[in-house]
Short mmCIF file of C-alpha atoms in Angstrom, two decimals:
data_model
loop_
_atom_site.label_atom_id
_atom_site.label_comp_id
_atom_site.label_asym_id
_atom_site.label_seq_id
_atom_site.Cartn_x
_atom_site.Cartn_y
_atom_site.Cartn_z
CA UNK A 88 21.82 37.90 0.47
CA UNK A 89 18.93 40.29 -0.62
CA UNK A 90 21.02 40.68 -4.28
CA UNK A 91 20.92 36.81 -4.42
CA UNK A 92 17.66 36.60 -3.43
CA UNK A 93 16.80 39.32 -6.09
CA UNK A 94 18.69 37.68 -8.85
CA UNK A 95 16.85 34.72 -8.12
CA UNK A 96 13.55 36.09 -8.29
CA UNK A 97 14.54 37.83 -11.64
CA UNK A 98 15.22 34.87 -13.47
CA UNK A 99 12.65 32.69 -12.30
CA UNK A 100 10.26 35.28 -13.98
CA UNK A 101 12.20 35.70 -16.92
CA UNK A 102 12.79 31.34 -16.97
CA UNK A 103 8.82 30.95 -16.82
CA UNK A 104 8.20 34.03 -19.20
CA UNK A 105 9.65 31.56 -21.50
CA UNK A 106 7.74 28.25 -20.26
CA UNK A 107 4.45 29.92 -20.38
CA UNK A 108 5.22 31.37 -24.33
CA UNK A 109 6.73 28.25 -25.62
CA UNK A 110 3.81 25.72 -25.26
CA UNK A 111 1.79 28.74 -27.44
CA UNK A 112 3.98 28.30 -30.43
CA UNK A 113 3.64 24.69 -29.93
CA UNK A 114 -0.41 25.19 -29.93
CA UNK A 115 0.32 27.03 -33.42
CA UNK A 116 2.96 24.58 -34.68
CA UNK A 117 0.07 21.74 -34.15
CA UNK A 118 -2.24 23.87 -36.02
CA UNK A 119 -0.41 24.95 -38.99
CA UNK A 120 -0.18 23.03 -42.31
CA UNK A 121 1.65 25.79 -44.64
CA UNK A 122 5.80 24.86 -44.82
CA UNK A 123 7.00 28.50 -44.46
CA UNK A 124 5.12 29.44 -41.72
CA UNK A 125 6.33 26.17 -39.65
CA UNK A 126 9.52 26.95 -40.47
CA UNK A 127 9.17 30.44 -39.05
CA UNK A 128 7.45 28.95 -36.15
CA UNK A 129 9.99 26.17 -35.74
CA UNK A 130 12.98 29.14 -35.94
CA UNK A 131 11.21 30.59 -32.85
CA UNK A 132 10.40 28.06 -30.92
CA UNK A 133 14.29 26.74 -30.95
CA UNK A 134 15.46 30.80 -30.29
CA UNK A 135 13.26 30.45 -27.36
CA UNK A 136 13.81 27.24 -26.10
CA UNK A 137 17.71 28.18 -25.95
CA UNK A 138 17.16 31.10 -24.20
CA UNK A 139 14.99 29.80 -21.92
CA UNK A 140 17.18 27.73 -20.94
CA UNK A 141 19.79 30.10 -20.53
CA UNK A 142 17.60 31.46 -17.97
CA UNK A 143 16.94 28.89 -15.60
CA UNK A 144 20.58 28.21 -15.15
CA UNK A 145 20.93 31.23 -12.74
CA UNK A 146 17.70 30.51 -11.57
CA UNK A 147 18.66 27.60 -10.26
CA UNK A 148 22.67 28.90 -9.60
CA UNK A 149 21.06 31.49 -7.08
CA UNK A 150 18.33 29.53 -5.81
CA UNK A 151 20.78 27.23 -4.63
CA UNK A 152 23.35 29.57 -3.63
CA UNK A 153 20.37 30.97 -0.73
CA UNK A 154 19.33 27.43 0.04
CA UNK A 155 22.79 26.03 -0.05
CA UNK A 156 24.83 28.80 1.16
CA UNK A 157 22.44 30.88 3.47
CA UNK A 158 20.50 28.41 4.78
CA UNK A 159 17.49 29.29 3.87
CA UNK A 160 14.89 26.55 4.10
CA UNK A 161 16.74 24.26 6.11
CA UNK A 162 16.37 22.63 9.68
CA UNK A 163 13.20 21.54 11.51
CA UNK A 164 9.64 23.37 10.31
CA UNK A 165 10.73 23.66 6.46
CA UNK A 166 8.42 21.44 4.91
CA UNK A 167 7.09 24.28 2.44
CA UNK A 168 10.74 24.13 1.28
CA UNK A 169 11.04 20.66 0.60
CA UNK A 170 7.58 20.54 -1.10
CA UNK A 171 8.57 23.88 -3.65
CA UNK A 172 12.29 21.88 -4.35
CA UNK A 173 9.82 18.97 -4.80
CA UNK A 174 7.85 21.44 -7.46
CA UNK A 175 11.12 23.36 -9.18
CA UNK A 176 12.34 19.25 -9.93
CA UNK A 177 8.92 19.18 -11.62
CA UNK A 178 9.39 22.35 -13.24
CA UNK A 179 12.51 21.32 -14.59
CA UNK A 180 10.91 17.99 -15.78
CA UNK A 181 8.24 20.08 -18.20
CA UNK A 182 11.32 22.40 -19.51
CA UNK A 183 12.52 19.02 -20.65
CA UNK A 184 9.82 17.90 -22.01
CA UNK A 185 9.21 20.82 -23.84
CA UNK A 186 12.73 20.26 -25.50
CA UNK A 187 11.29 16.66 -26.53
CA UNK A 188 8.29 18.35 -27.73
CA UNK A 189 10.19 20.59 -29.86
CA UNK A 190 12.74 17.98 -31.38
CA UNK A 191 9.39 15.95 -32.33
CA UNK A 192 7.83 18.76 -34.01
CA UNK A 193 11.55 19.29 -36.09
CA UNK A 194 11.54 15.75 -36.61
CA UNK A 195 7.83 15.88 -37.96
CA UNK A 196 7.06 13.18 -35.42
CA UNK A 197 4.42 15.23 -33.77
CA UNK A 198 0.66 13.45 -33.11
CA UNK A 199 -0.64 15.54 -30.27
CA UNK A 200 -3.31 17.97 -31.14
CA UNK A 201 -3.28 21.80 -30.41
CA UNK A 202 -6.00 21.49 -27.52
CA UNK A 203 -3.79 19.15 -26.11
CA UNK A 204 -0.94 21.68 -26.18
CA UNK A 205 -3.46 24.06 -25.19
CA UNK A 206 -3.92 22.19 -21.73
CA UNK A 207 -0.22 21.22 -21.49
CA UNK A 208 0.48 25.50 -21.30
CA UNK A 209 -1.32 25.60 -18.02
CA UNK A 210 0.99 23.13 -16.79
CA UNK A 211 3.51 25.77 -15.48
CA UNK A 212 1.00 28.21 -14.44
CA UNK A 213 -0.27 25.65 -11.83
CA UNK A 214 3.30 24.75 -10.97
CA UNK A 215 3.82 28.43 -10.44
CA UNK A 216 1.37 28.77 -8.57
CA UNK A 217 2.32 26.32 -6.14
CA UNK A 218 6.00 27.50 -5.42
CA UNK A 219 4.59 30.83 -4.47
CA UNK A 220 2.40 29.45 -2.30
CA UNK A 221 5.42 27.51 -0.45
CA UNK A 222 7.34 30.34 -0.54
CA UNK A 223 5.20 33.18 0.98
CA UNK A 224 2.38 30.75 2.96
CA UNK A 225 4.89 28.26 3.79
CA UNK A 226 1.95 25.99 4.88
CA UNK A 227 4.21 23.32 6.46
#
C-alpha cells in the first residue's frame, strides 16, 4: 500500500506542478498583443495542458485505488476525508476550467484581464492547501 500511496503522492505534485504553471502562461497570453509570441505561448499552454492532464489520471487511479481498495478514509470519524474528496472534485473543476480557458484564448474569445488570471493562479494553491490540511490534521 505504501507504493500506492507513494505513486499517489507523486502525481498529485507533478498534476498541480502543472495547475500552478498553466494559469502563468494564461497571465502572459492576456498580456501579449504580438502574433508570434501568442502562438508560442498558445503551443505551450496546449503541451501543458495535455500533460497535465496526463497526470492527474493516476492521481486520481491511485488515490482511489487506497480509498477504494484499502480503505483508507472510510467508516465513522472520516470527515477530513470526505471534506478533501469534497476539495479534489473542486480541483478537478478548475483543471476544467482551465481547458475552457485555453480553448477561449485559441478561439480569440478571451475578455478577462491578466490580474484576473493573476488571482485565478492562487486558486489551486488554496485548494492545495486545504487537502493537506485534511490529510495530515484530519480536523474532523
Amino acid at each position: 500500500m505504501l507504493w500506492i500511496k507513494a505513486l499517489h503522492v507523486v502525481f498529485v505534485i507533478s498534476w498541480f506542478a502543472g495547475l500552478f504553471y498553466l494559469p502563468r502562461i494564461f497571465v502572459n497570453l492576456a498580456m501579449e498583443n504580438e502574433t508570434v509570441t501568442t502562438e508560442r505561448l498558445l503551443l505551450m499552454a496546449r503541451k501543458l495542458y495535455r500533460f497535465t492532464t496526463m497526470l492527474a489520471v493516476p492521481a486520481i487511479i491511485f488515490g482511489l485505488w487506497m480509498y477504494l481498495g484499502y480503505g483508507i478514509g472510510k467508516g465513522p470519524g472520516n470527515g477530513w476525508m470526505h471534506a478533501k474528496l469534497g476539495l479534489v472534485v473542486l480541483v478537478l473543476g478548475y483543471h476544467h476550467a482551465c481547458g475552457s480557458l485555453l480553448k477561449k484564448f485559441e478561439q480569440g474569445r478571451n475578455k478577462r484581464s491578466h490580474t484576473w488570471f493573476r488571482w485565478f493562479n492562487e486558486v489551486p494553491v488554496l485548494l492545495l492547501l486545504g487537502i493537506v490540511i485534511m490529510v495530515v490534521v484530519k480536523p474532523f
